[in-house]
Amino acid sequence: MSFARTHIKGLVFSDSRMAYRGLTLFTPVHGKGVWLIDMTGKQVNQWQMEYEPGCYGELLPSGNLLYGGKVDDGPLSDMEGAGGILQEFDWNGNILWEYQSHFLHHSFHRMKNGNTLVLKWIELPKKIAEKVRGGEPGSEREGVMWEDMIQEIRPSGKVAWEWIAHDHMEPDAFPRCPLCPRDTWLHANACIELPDGNLLVSFAKINTVAIIDKQSGDIRWHWGSPGELAHQHSPTMLENGNILVYDNGYHSRGLALSYSRVVEVDPRKNEMVWSYEGPEGGELKMLFYSSMYSSCQRLPNSNTLICEGTTGRIFEITMNHALVWEYVNYLPLCEPSPIHSRSYPVYSAYRYGINYPGLTGIKW
Amino acid sequence: MAYLRELTKDVEIHDPSKAYKGYTLYAPMFGNMAWLVDMKGRVVNYWEFEHITTNHARFTPDGTLIWMGRGPEAIEELASNSTELVEVDWDGKELWRYDDQYLNHDFICLDNGNLLIMRYTEIPKDIQTHIKGGIPGTELDGNMYGISLQEITKQKKIVWEWKNYEHLDFERDMADCLDPRYTWGYANSIAVFPNEDILISMRHFNTIARIEKKTGDIIWRWGPEHLLGHPHSVSVLENGNILCFDNGLHRRWLKPGDPLEVGTAFEASRVVEVDIETGEIVWEYVDPRHIMYTNICGSAQRLPNENTLICESKKGIFYEVTFEKEIVWKYRTPFVILRPSYFGWGESKLVFQAHRFGEDFRGFQGKNLDPERFEWVIQKKSKKAREEEEEVKRRLARLGY
């Protein structure tokens, strides 16, 4: 309980007729490894890392693993979601490509043209920071508020394209979470390329997902604030053009009945067309909850893979919310963190079907 | 209404050598029953009422039971607004009742036989304009409700009253910015000091405070600067310290160097014992597995053997932990309430508070505490309820229960 809080770890439930068959990739927050498991929970591959995750790994269509690592000695390495290094490995763990910057954070995305989208923190000019409202005064990081920069990086490491938030967003246009510290302004936590070349971005502290026009840098569409999303993660665009996003529900407004949701929104109408809000009906829905991390992925058979981050619970549901597969992370890969103790959170999880190009020739 | 019993064993952990032996009283929210269960989770008595509760029931020192019920005249938007206090004996016979449309969350039996009750009170319009904080525009049809405390006699005479808007500080006491404005000073529990001062937990200020009985002044407070987030269930211990369930919701951001035990970076709940002289935390319980979290409700009760009974409301789970923080009793409420609640029609396992009473409690003297009496609680059900139960069982089984 959610069903998840049984004592069962590892594979909890599997309905092989209904689940979308493939391999599941996940990165425990406190480990130094990325795991690929089959539908029975058996490990098919494991990449051992030099760096702790900052924040996760993704299997590319080439079969390589792209991994964001956390470098400990960076100036911002104690910020939430800090990274520092991107590494690309082959199936056997050999490093093929590497990109470093102390200011990398959260998310990355390999583009169709082979370049890589990265998120970086840069200082928000003081004059603009003063106009940003929300958050306890004095909670800036040594007086500085950091903002988001998105860069497109060539394989050589050169910057092909760059977007800086304050060039395109007014400091007071979006209400910022009033409870979060002012160390970051928008706190982007995901950025992906859409089929038309524009970018889909999640800004956690303004509770907003947005589409950025790649040509002009303008915000073409945004949704979530005020009142819809709360510190969301992992937006993706589905084949039908809708946006799927994990709405954490952390610091949500209102009656303190916080819980997570996975929502599918039609950006043409700004209408929610599907959602999963935990066990059906009533107060039990509050048991589906992760204040941070988390991801969701719509699968080709229309099921949805959900990662409830803080509990380390990865599960798959049908459109009708029936549970068809569930796995709870239990891998104590490194020393328990002093903050997160003995829980086994997972930042995000991905399912790759048996026909995924990156798995061609792999025996499992 | 249907009560559904799950397959799970109610008592998951029980160490008789360390647990405080007695009976646990609780009333599932949105249900109209109060249950008394023994250490094995067996029902030894229950009470059924006309109206549901969104709060709890308490034993009086004499062993009668007072039920806080929510009648149809309750105001929907006011959380836990109740309308009646009903006192019954062991067999459920009504002895006394008190009707008040604005009852709220908690009541305490005082040593002099009076009751201290908490209620909503409309804040005068001219005072409303001074009130800051909260989500703008979230008044209720232009109205705002404060909190008042009243001491009432058995003859229903009000002998003392305190209104929060006459004593709180408008500059300091602001609802936190994610909470609505219409309940200003939202409070959810009270306790009494030996000198009759009152301890109150004010959820939306993330603060617990001591009210001087004579003057009504706030003479002590402990709150957001100590990382309190939406606290519940205050009590005054025999050693003079204060025990409080700290939910953790809307907890202030953590500064480097904040003295914080494991786990509070996630929204984790904890129980804190605070030295009222120094303001320091002298004992704290945070679930090391990081699972104990309830954003609403919650209770903590210090037992005579120094154990602490904790109610993790959202899951309906009670933990008894020793001073050394070992779990020696763990109970899950088997009763799933099926009825309209905060989220519309649906299932709930919410329990507002749990109270343990030792075997020597006055109310148990000469009473039949034989669990065999209530085997039928499980068996006697309508066909529809049985079908619903089967469905829930199937679902739970599928979900890996």
mmCIF file of N, CA and C in Angstrom, chain A residues 1-9 12-13 15 30 78 136-140 177-181 249-259 280-289 291-293 310 322-323 326 337-343 345, chain B residues 6 12 30 77 79 135-136 138 176-180 182 186 203 230 249-253 255 261-267 287-291 293 295-296 314-315 330 332 336 341-350 395-401:
data_model
loop_
_atom_site.group_PDB
_atom_site.id
_atom_site.type_symbol
_atom_site.label_atom_id
_atom_site.label_comp_id
_atom_site.label_asym_id
_atom_site.label_seq_id
_atom_site.Cartn_x
_atom_site.Cartn_y
_atom_site.Cartn_z
ATOM 1 N N MET A 1 0.739 -0.810 0.000
ATOM 2 C CA MET A 1 0.000 0.000 0.000
ATOM 3 C C MET A 1 0.932 1.020 0.000
ATOM 4 N N SER A 2 0.852 1.991 -0.454
ATOM 5 C CA SER A 2 -0.010 1.605 -1.346
ATOM 6 C C SER A 2 0.317 0.215 -1.360
ATOM 7 N N PHE A 3 -0.224 -0.587 -2.064
ATOM 8 C CA PHE A 3 0.030 -2.007 -2.071
ATOM 9 C C PHE A 3 1.487 -2.192 -1.864
ATOM 10 N N ALA A 4 2.187 -1.164 -2.102
ATOM 11 C CA ALA A 4 3.595 -1.269 -2.157
ATOM 12 C C ALA A 4 4.201 -1.428 -0.854
ATOM 13 N N ARG A 5 3.511 -0.983 0.153
ATOM 14 C CA ARG A 5 4.172 -1.015 1.431
ATOM 15 C C ARG A 5 3.952 -2.354 2.108
ATOM 16 N N THR A 6 3.965 -3.372 1.320
ATOM 17 C CA THR A 6 4.084 -4.698 1.895
ATOM 18 C C THR A 6 5.563 -4.846 2.196
ATOM 19 N N HIS A 7 5.916 -5.941 2.822
ATOM 20 C CA HIS A 7 7.331 -6.149 3.078
ATOM 21 C C HIS A 7 8.021 -6.761 1.882
ATOM 22 N N ILE A 8 7.234 -7.056 0.864
ATOM 23 C CA ILE A 8 7.813 -7.732 -0.289
ATOM 24 C C ILE A 8 8.691 -6.764 -1.066
ATOM 25 N N LYS A 9 9.879 -7.224 -1.378
ATOM 26 C CA LYS A 9 10.762 -6.412 -2.206
ATOM 27 C C LYS A 9 11.038 -7.188 -3.476
ATOM 28 N N VAL A 12 6.956 -7.921 -7.120
ATOM 29 C CA VAL A 12 5.805 -8.078 -6.237
ATOM 30 C C VAL A 12 4.641 -8.696 -6.988
ATOM 31 N N PHE A 13 4.487 -8.307 -8.225
ATOM 32 C CA PHE A 13 3.321 -8.763 -8.976
ATOM 33 C C PHE A 13 3.626 -8.719 -10.465
ATOM 34 N N ASP A 15 1.520 -9.799 -14.203
ATOM 35 C CA ASP A 15 0.496 -10.441 -15.018
ATOM 36 C C ASP A 15 1.044 -10.446 -16.440
ATOM 37 N N HIS A 30 20.760 5.977 -4.347
ATOM 38 C CA HIS A 30 21.944 5.879 -3.493
ATOM 39 C C HIS A 30 22.933 4.823 -3.929
ATOM 40 N N ASP A 78 25.959 20.090 -3.620
ATOM 41 C CA ASP A 78 24.999 19.714 -2.585
ATOM 42 C C ASP A 78 23.588 20.197 -2.895
ATOM 43 N N GLU A 136 11.120 31.874 1.191
ATOM 44 C CA GLU A 136 11.515 32.620 2.370
ATOM 45 C C GLU A 136 12.685 33.558 2.046
ATOM 46 N N PRO A 137 12.553 34.841 2.357
ATOM 47 C CA PRO A 137 13.668 35.757 2.091
ATOM 48 C C PRO A 137 14.926 35.262 2.802
ATOM 49 N N GLY A 138 16.044 35.402 2.134
ATOM 50 C CA GLY A 138 17.289 34.973 2.758
ATOM 51 C C GLY A 138 17.634 33.521 2.492
ATOM 52 N N SER A 139 16.733 32.815 1.798
ATOM 53 C CA SER A 139 17.029 31.410 1.534
ATOM 54 C C SER A 139 17.750 31.226 0.204
ATOM 55 N N GLU A 140 18.259 32.323 -0.374
ATOM 56 C CA GLU A 140 19.109 32.189 -1.554
ATOM 57 C C GLU A 140 20.370 31.440 -1.156
ATOM 58 N N CYS A 177 6.760 28.400 -6.084
ATOM 59 C CA CYS A 177 6.379 27.713 -4.844
ATOM 60 C C CYS A 177 6.803 28.563 -3.647
ATOM 61 N N PRO A 178 5.855 28.920 -2.793
ATOM 62 C CA PRO A 178 6.183 29.819 -1.684
ATOM 63 C C PRO A 178 6.974 29.148 -0.564
ATOM 64 N N LEU A 179 7.015 27.826 -0.546
ATOM 65 C CA LEU A 179 7.690 27.159 0.565
ATOM 66 C C LEU A 179 9.119 26.739 0.249
ATOM 67 N N CYS A 180 9.446 26.670 -1.031
ATOM 68 C CA CYS A 180 10.781 26.191 -1.383
ATOM 69 C C CYS A 180 11.792 27.331 -1.249
ATOM 70 N N PRO A 181 13.022 26.992 -0.866
ATOM 71 C CA PRO A 181 14.038 28.026 -0.736
ATOM 72 C C PRO A 181 14.341 28.696 -2.072
ATOM 73 N N GLY A 249 2.701 16.274 -6.431
ATOM 74 C CA GLY A 249 1.749 16.693 -5.402
ATOM 75 C C GLY A 249 2.422 17.276 -4.170
ATOM 76 N N TYR A 250 3.726 17.475 -4.248
ATOM 77 C CA TYR A 250 4.469 18.056 -3.130
ATOM 78 C C TYR A 250 4.192 19.555 -3.090
ATOM 79 N N HIS A 251 3.928 20.079 -1.913
ATOM 80 C CA HIS A 251 3.603 21.500 -1.761
ATOM 81 C C HIS A 251 2.429 21.909 -2.635
ATOM 82 N N SER A 252 1.455 21.032 -2.731
ATOM 83 C CA SER A 252 0.264 21.401 -3.495
ATOM 84 C C SER A 252 -0.596 22.339 -2.647
ATOM 85 N N ARG A 253 -1.444 23.080 -3.330
ATOM 86 C CA ARG A 253 -2.243 24.079 -2.623
ATOM 87 C C ARG A 253 -3.492 23.466 -2.046
ATOM 88 N N GLY A 254 -3.995 24.077 -0.988
ATOM 89 C CA GLY A 254 -5.308 23.705 -0.530
ATOM 90 C C GLY A 254 -5.324 22.968 0.779
ATOM 91 N N LEU A 255 -6.083 21.894 0.809
ATOM 92 C CA LEU A 255 -6.435 21.314 2.086
ATOM 93 C C LEU A 255 -5.451 20.293 2.641
ATOM 94 N N ALA A 256 -4.250 20.301 2.162
ATOM 95 C CA ALA A 256 -3.225 19.440 2.722
ATOM 96 C C ALA A 256 -3.469 17.960 2.448
ATOM 97 N N LEU A 257 -4.344 17.669 1.480
ATOM 98 C CA LEU A 257 -4.602 16.265 1.164
ATOM 99 C C LEU A 257 -3.674 15.844 0.025
ATOM 100 N N SER A 258 -2.380 15.863 0.284
ATOM 101 C CA SER A 258 -1.463 15.701 -0.832
ATOM 102 C C SER A 258 -1.307 14.253 -1.273
ATOM 103 N N TYR A 259 -1.200 14.073 -2.572
ATOM 104 C CA TYR A 259 -0.954 12.763 -3.166
ATOM 105 C C TYR A 259 -0.415 12.979 -4.572
ATOM 106 N N GLU A 280 -8.077 3.196 -6.203
ATOM 107 C CA GLU A 280 -9.310 3.874 -6.585
ATOM 108 C C GLU A 280 -10.087 4.465 -5.427
ATOM 109 N N GLY A 281 -10.464 5.696 -5.623
ATOM 110 C CA GLY A 281 -11.445 6.320 -4.750
ATOM 111 C C GLY A 281 -10.972 6.555 -3.340
ATOM 112 N N GLY A 282 -11.603 7.493 -2.700
ATOM 113 C CA GLY A 282 -11.421 7.654 -1.266
ATOM 114 C C GLY A 282 -10.028 8.057 -0.834
ATOM 115 N N GLU A 283 -9.830 7.978 0.460
ATOM 116 C CA GLU A 283 -8.593 8.453 1.074
ATOM 117 C C GLU A 283 -7.384 7.605 0.709
ATOM 118 N N LEU A 284 -7.643 6.376 0.243
ATOM 119 C CA LEU A 284 -6.504 5.503 -0.062
ATOM 120 C C LEU A 284 -5.608 6.124 -1.126
ATOM 121 N N LYS A 285 -6.151 7.046 -1.908
ATOM 122 C CA LYS A 285 -5.322 7.624 -2.966
ATOM 123 C C LYS A 285 -4.140 8.404 -2.381
ATOM 124 N N MET A 286 -4.258 8.821 -1.134
ATOM 125 C CA MET A 286 -3.124 9.544 -0.545
ATOM 126 C C MET A 286 -1.922 8.634 -0.323
ATOM 127 N N LEU A 287 -2.140 7.326 -0.474
ATOM 128 C CA LEU A 287 -1.019 6.405 -0.275
ATOM 129 C C LEU A 287 -0.115 6.343 -1.506
ATOM 130 N N PHE A 288 -0.587 6.843 -2.637
ATOM 131 C CA PHE A 288 0.280 6.937 -3.817
ATOM 132 C C PHE A 288 0.950 8.305 -3.752
ATOM 133 N N TYR A 289 2.203 8.328 -3.362
ATOM 134 C CA TYR A 289 2.813 9.626 -3.108
ATOM 135 C C TYR A 289 4.339 9.542 -3.119
ATOM 136 N N SER A 291 7.233 12.662 -2.828
ATOM 137 C CA SER A 291 7.404 14.106 -2.832
ATOM 138 C C SER A 291 8.469 14.546 -3.836
ATOM 139 N N MET A 292 9.406 13.652 -4.151
ATOM 140 C CA MET A 292 10.450 14.030 -5.105
ATOM 141 C C MET A 292 10.684 12.897 -6.115
ATOM 142 N N TYR A 293 11.660 13.086 -6.996
ATOM 143 C CA TYR A 293 11.985 12.109 -8.062
ATOM 144 C C TYR A 293 10.733 11.714 -8.861
ATOM 145 N N THR A 310 10.314 8.002 -4.174
ATOM 146 C CA THR A 310 10.873 7.919 -2.828
ATOM 147 C C THR A 310 10.707 6.536 -2.215
ATOM 148 N N ALA A 322 -5.747 -0.967 -13.775
ATOM 149 C CA ALA A 322 -5.461 -2.284 -13.195
ATOM 150 C C ALA A 322 -3.949 -2.464 -13.124
ATOM 151 N N LEU A 323 -3.492 -2.940 -11.986
ATOM 152 C CA LEU A 323 -2.067 -3.176 -11.815
ATOM 153 C C LEU A 323 -1.683 -4.456 -12.539
ATOM 154 N N GLU A 326 4.613 -5.082 -10.897
ATOM 155 C CA GLU A 326 5.118 -4.230 -9.817
ATOM 156 C C GLU A 326 6.446 -4.767 -9.300
ATOM 157 N N SER A 337 22.378 6.860 2.876
ATOM 158 C CA SER A 337 22.684 8.279 3.040
ATOM 159 C C SER A 337 22.175 8.753 4.396
ATOM 160 N N PRO A 338 22.845 9.700 5.010
ATOM 161 C CA PRO A 338 22.383 10.165 6.312
ATOM 162 C C PRO A 338 20.997 10.779 6.241
ATOM 163 N N ILE A 339 20.635 11.269 5.080
ATOM 164 C CA ILE A 339 19.314 11.889 4.967
ATOM 165 C C ILE A 339 18.258 10.849 4.641
ATOM 166 N N HIS A 340 18.554 10.001 3.683
ATOM 167 C CA HIS A 340 17.489 9.129 3.201
ATOM 168 C C HIS A 340 17.503 7.767 3.866
ATOM 169 N N SER A 341 18.527 7.523 4.641
ATOM 170 C CA SER A 341 18.507 6.352 5.489
ATOM 171 C C SER A 341 18.305 5.066 4.706
ATOM 172 N N ARG A 342 17.478 4.207 5.254
ATOM 173 C CA ARG A 342 17.372 2.870 4.695
ATOM 174 C C ARG A 342 16.253 2.718 3.682
ATOM 175 N N SER A 343 15.846 3.778 3.051
ATOM 176 C CA SER A 343 14.884 3.591 1.975
ATOM 177 C C SER A 343 15.678 3.471 0.681
ATOM 178 N N PRO A 345 15.172 4.747 -2.689
ATOM 179 C CA PRO A 345 14.495 5.505 -3.739
ATOM 180 C C PRO A 345 15.110 5.291 -5.118
ATOM 181 N N GLU B 6 -10.002 -6.753 5.900
ATOM 182 C CA GLU B 6 -8.994 -7.219 4.968
ATOM 183 C C GLU B 6 -8.430 -8.558 5.399
ATOM 184 N N GLU B 12 0.632 -6.969 13.471
ATOM 185 C CA GLU B 12 1.788 -7.500 12.742
ATOM 186 C C GLU B 12 2.969 -7.735 13.658
ATOM 187 N N PHE B 30 -15.011 9.042 9.273
ATOM 188 C CA PHE B 30 -16.170 8.881 8.383
ATOM 189 C C PHE B 30 -16.997 7.653 8.729
ATOM 190 N N GLU B 77 -17.130 22.663 4.162
ATOM 191 C CA GLU B 77 -15.770 23.131 3.893
ATOM 192 C C GLU B 77 -14.908 23.197 5.144
ATOM 193 N N ALA B 79 -12.938 21.708 7.811
ATOM 194 C CA ALA B 79 -12.396 20.378 8.061
ATOM 195 C C ALA B 79 -12.751 19.942 9.477
ATOM 196 N N ILE B 135 -3.637 31.388 0.870
ATOM 197 C CA ILE B 135 -3.828 31.575 -0.571
ATOM 198 C C ILE B 135 -4.832 32.709 -0.766
ATOM 199 N N PRO B 136 -4.454 33.756 -1.494
ATOM 200 C CA PRO B 136 -5.361 34.893 -1.660
ATOM 201 C C PRO B 136 -6.710 34.463 -2.238
ATOM 202 N N THR B 138 -9.155 32.887 -0.785
ATOM 203 C CA THR B 138 -9.737 31.618 -0.340
ATOM 204 C C THR B 138 -10.587 31.780 0.916
ATOM 205 N N ASP B 176 0.312 29.470 6.485
ATOM 206 C CA ASP B 176 1.385 29.287 5.518
ATOM 207 C C ASP B 176 0.785 29.353 4.128
ATOM 208 N N CYS B 177 1.620 29.759 3.197
ATOM 209 C CA CYS B 177 1.139 30.271 1.921
ATOM 210 C C CYS B 177 0.474 29.231 1.025
ATOM 211 N N LEU B 178 0.438 27.986 1.435
ATOM 212 C CA LEU B 178 -0.261 26.987 0.631
ATOM 213 C C LEU B 178 -1.576 26.580 1.284
ATOM 214 N N ASP B 179 -1.891 27.214 2.405
ATOM 215 C CA ASP B 179 -3.128 26.865 3.097
ATOM 216 C C ASP B 179 -4.205 27.908 2.805
ATOM 217 N N PRO B 180 -5.461 27.487 2.837
ATOM 218 C CA PRO B 180 -6.540 28.436 2.555
ATOM 219 C C PRO B 180 -6.714 29.443 3.690
ATOM 220 N N TYR B 182 -9.686 30.643 4.833
ATOM 221 C CA TYR B 182 -10.971 30.716 5.541
ATOM 222 C C TYR B 182 -10.942 30.112 6.940
ATOM 223 N N TYR B 186 -6.248 27.642 12.203
ATOM 224 C CA TYR B 186 -6.665 26.234 12.187
ATOM 225 C C TYR B 186 -5.942 25.444 13.270
ATOM 226 N N ARG B 203 -2.188 24.034 13.200
ATOM 227 C CA ARG B 203 -1.605 23.401 12.038
ATOM 228 C C ARG B 203 -1.089 24.399 11.003
ATOM 229 N N HIS B 230 2.753 21.308 10.109
ATOM 230 C CA HIS B 230 1.366 20.871 10.303
ATOM 231 C C HIS B 230 1.182 19.921 11.486
ATOM 232 N N LEU B 249 4.260 17.994 6.819
ATOM 233 C CA LEU B 249 3.744 18.695 5.647
ATOM 234 C C LEU B 249 4.063 20.186 5.789
ATOM 235 N N HIS B 250 4.471 20.797 4.696
ATOM 236 C CA HIS B 250 4.818 22.225 4.672
ATOM 237 C C HIS B 250 5.917 22.557 5.679
ATOM 238 N N ARG B 251 6.764 21.615 5.937
ATOM 239 C CA ARG B 251 7.909 21.867 6.804
ATOM 240 C C ARG B 251 8.779 22.940 6.165
ATOM 241 N N ARG B 252 9.332 23.820 6.973
ATOM 242 C CA ARG B 252 10.198 24.869 6.445
ATOM 243 C C ARG B 252 11.405 24.257 5.744
ATOM 244 N N TRP B 253 11.926 24.947 4.745
ATOM 245 C CA TRP B 253 13.104 24.456 4.029
ATOM 246 C C TRP B 253 14.265 24.274 5.004
ATOM 247 N N LYS B 255 17.914 24.581 6.298
ATOM 248 C CA LYS B 255 19.153 25.337 6.142
ATOM 249 C C LYS B 255 20.315 24.402 6.434
ATOM 250 N N GLU B 261 17.069 14.986 12.554
ATOM 251 C CA GLU B 261 17.333 13.556 12.534
ATOM 252 C C GLU B 261 17.095 13.018 11.141
ATOM 253 N N VAL B 262 17.490 11.796 10.982
ATOM 254 C CA VAL B 262 17.320 11.080 9.730
ATOM 255 C C VAL B 262 15.921 11.236 9.156
ATOM 256 N N GLY B 263 15.871 11.477 7.893
ATOM 257 C CA GLY B 263 14.597 11.221 7.235
ATOM 258 C C GLY B 263 13.715 12.393 6.962
ATOM 259 N N THR B 264 13.952 13.512 7.581
ATOM 260 C CA THR B 264 12.974 14.575 7.452
ATOM 261 C C THR B 264 13.103 15.340 6.140
ATOM 262 N N ALA B 265 14.054 14.944 5.313
ATOM 263 C CA ALA B 265 14.168 15.635 4.035
ATOM 264 C C ALA B 265 13.040 15.231 3.098
ATOM 265 N N PHE B 266 12.681 13.978 3.110
ATOM 266 C CA PHE B 266 11.438 13.608 2.463
ATOM 267 C C PHE B 266 10.363 14.135 3.369
ATOM 268 N N GLU B 267 9.158 14.139 2.892
ATOM 269 C CA GLU B 267 8.096 14.508 3.801
ATOM 270 C C GLU B 267 7.884 13.330 4.740
ATOM 271 N N ASP B 287 10.757 7.285 11.688
ATOM 272 C CA ASP B 287 10.831 5.927 11.165
ATOM 273 C C ASP B 287 12.105 5.765 10.341
ATOM 274 N N PRO B 288 13.024 4.916 10.783
ATOM 275 C CA PRO B 288 14.276 4.790 10.042
ATOM 276 C C PRO B 288 14.075 4.202 8.649
ATOM 277 N N ARG B 289 12.966 3.518 8.454
ATOM 278 C CA ARG B 289 12.726 2.956 7.120
ATOM 279 C C ARG B 289 12.060 3.983 6.229
ATOM 280 N N HIS B 290 11.697 5.120 6.878
ATOM 281 C CA HIS B 290 11.214 6.196 6.074
ATOM 282 C C HIS B 290 9.834 6.031 5.553
ATOM 283 N N ILE B 291 9.078 5.179 6.159
ATOM 284 C CA ILE B 291 7.775 4.876 5.602
ATOM 285 C C ILE B 291 6.679 5.615 6.359
ATOM 286 N N TYR B 293 4.581 8.242 7.322
ATOM 287 C CA TYR B 293 4.246 9.595 6.895
ATOM 288 C C TYR B 293 2.741 9.728 6.782
ATOM 289 N N ASN B 295 0.166 13.016 5.982
ATOM 290 C CA ASN B 295 0.092 14.458 5.782
ATOM 291 C C ASN B 295 -0.986 15.087 6.649
ATOM 292 N N ILE B 296 -2.018 14.310 6.985
ATOM 293 C CA ILE B 296 -3.076 14.858 7.828
ATOM 294 C C ILE B 296 -3.245 13.973 9.071
ATOM 295 N N LYS B 314 -3.027 8.133 7.894
ATOM 296 C CA LYS B 314 -3.428 7.932 6.513
ATOM 297 C C LYS B 314 -3.540 6.456 6.164
ATOM 298 N N LYS B 315 -2.707 5.624 6.785
ATOM 299 C CA LYS B 315 -2.799 4.189 6.519
ATOM 300 C C LYS B 315 -3.566 3.450 7.603
ATOM 301 N N LYS B 330 2.496 -3.346 16.496
ATOM 302 C CA LYS B 330 2.087 -2.675 15.274
ATOM 303 C C LYS B 330 0.745 -3.242 14.848
ATOM 304 N N ARG B 332 -2.764 -2.697 12.249
ATOM 305 C CA ARG B 332 -3.429 -2.034 11.118
ATOM 306 C C ARG B 332 -4.918 -2.126 11.314
ATOM 307 N N VAL B 336 -12.161 -0.947 6.593
ATOM 308 C CA VAL B 336 -12.119 -0.009 5.481
ATOM 309 C C VAL B 336 -13.490 0.643 5.394
ATOM 310 N N SER B 341 -16.335 10.881 1.612
ATOM 311 C CA SER B 341 -15.364 11.490 2.502
ATOM 312 C C SER B 341 -14.704 12.632 1.745
ATOM 313 N N TYR B 342 -13.519 13.015 2.142
ATOM 314 C CA TYR B 342 -12.903 14.185 1.512
ATOM 315 C C TYR B 342 -12.761 14.037 0.004
ATOM 316 N N PHE B 343 -12.560 12.806 -0.441
ATOM 317 C CA PHE B 343 -12.347 12.606 -1.866
ATOM 318 C C PHE B 343 -13.600 12.079 -2.555
ATOM 319 N N GLY B 344 -14.746 12.353 -2.009
ATOM 320 C CA GLY B 344 -15.956 11.816 -2.591
ATOM 321 C C GLY B 344 -16.147 10.384 -2.140
ATOM 322 N N TRP B 345 -16.999 9.643 -2.847
ATOM 323 C CA TRP B 345 -17.318 8.302 -2.414
ATOM 324 C C TRP B 345 -16.105 7.408 -2.608
ATOM 325 N N GLY B 346 -15.725 6.738 -1.572
ATOM 326 C CA GLY B 346 -14.591 5.851 -1.760
ATOM 327 C C GLY B 346 -14.145 5.231 -0.466
ATOM 328 N N GLU B 347 -12.998 4.589 -0.537
ATOM 329 C CA GLU B 347 -12.506 3.842 0.608
ATOM 330 C C GLU B 347 -11.608 4.709 1.473
ATOM 331 N N SER B 348 -11.700 4.486 2.759
ATOM 332 C CA SER B 348 -10.837 5.221 3.670
ATOM 333 C C SER B 348 -10.390 4.317 4.795
ATOM 334 N N LYS B 349 -9.149 4.482 5.204
ATOM 335 C CA LYS B 349 -8.668 3.801 6.395
ATOM 336 C C LYS B 349 -8.182 4.827 7.409
ATOM 337 N N LEU B 350 -8.574 6.076 7.193
ATOM 338 C CA LEU B 350 -8.104 7.140 8.065
ATOM 339 C C LEU B 350 -8.565 6.932 9.503
ATOM 340 N N ARG B 395 -9.104 -7.785 -4.981
ATOM 341 C CA ARG B 395 -8.240 -6.710 -5.443
ATOM 342 C C ARG B 395 -6.954 -6.651 -4.641
ATOM 343 N N LEU B 396 -7.117 -6.772 -3.329
ATOM 344 C CA LEU B 396 -5.934 -6.712 -2.472
ATOM 345 C C LEU B 396 -5.003 -7.876 -2.768
ATOM 346 N N ALA B 397 -5.620 -9.046 -3.004
ATOM 347 C CA ALA B 397 -4.799 -10.219 -3.281
ATOM 348 C C ALA B 397 -3.999 -9.982 -4.553
ATOM 349 N N ARG B 398 -4.674 -9.399 -5.549
ATOM 350 C CA ARG B 398 -4.001 -9.139 -6.801
ATOM 351 C C ARG B 398 -2.873 -8.129 -6.640
ATOM 352 N N LEU B 399 -3.070 -7.238 -5.697
ATOM 353 C CA LEU B 399 -2.071 -6.194 -5.491
ATOM 354 C C LEU B 399 -0.932 -6.670 -4.615
ATOM 355 N N GLY B 400 -0.976 -7.925 -4.246
ATOM 356 C CA GLY B 400 0.178 -8.465 -3.532
ATOM 357 C C GLY B 400 0.055 -8.416 -2.026
ATOM 358 N N TYR B 401 -1.149 -8.249 -1.531
ATOM 359 C CA TYR B 401 -1.317 -8.243 -0.072
ATOM 360 C C TYR B 401 -1.104 -9.614 0.518
#
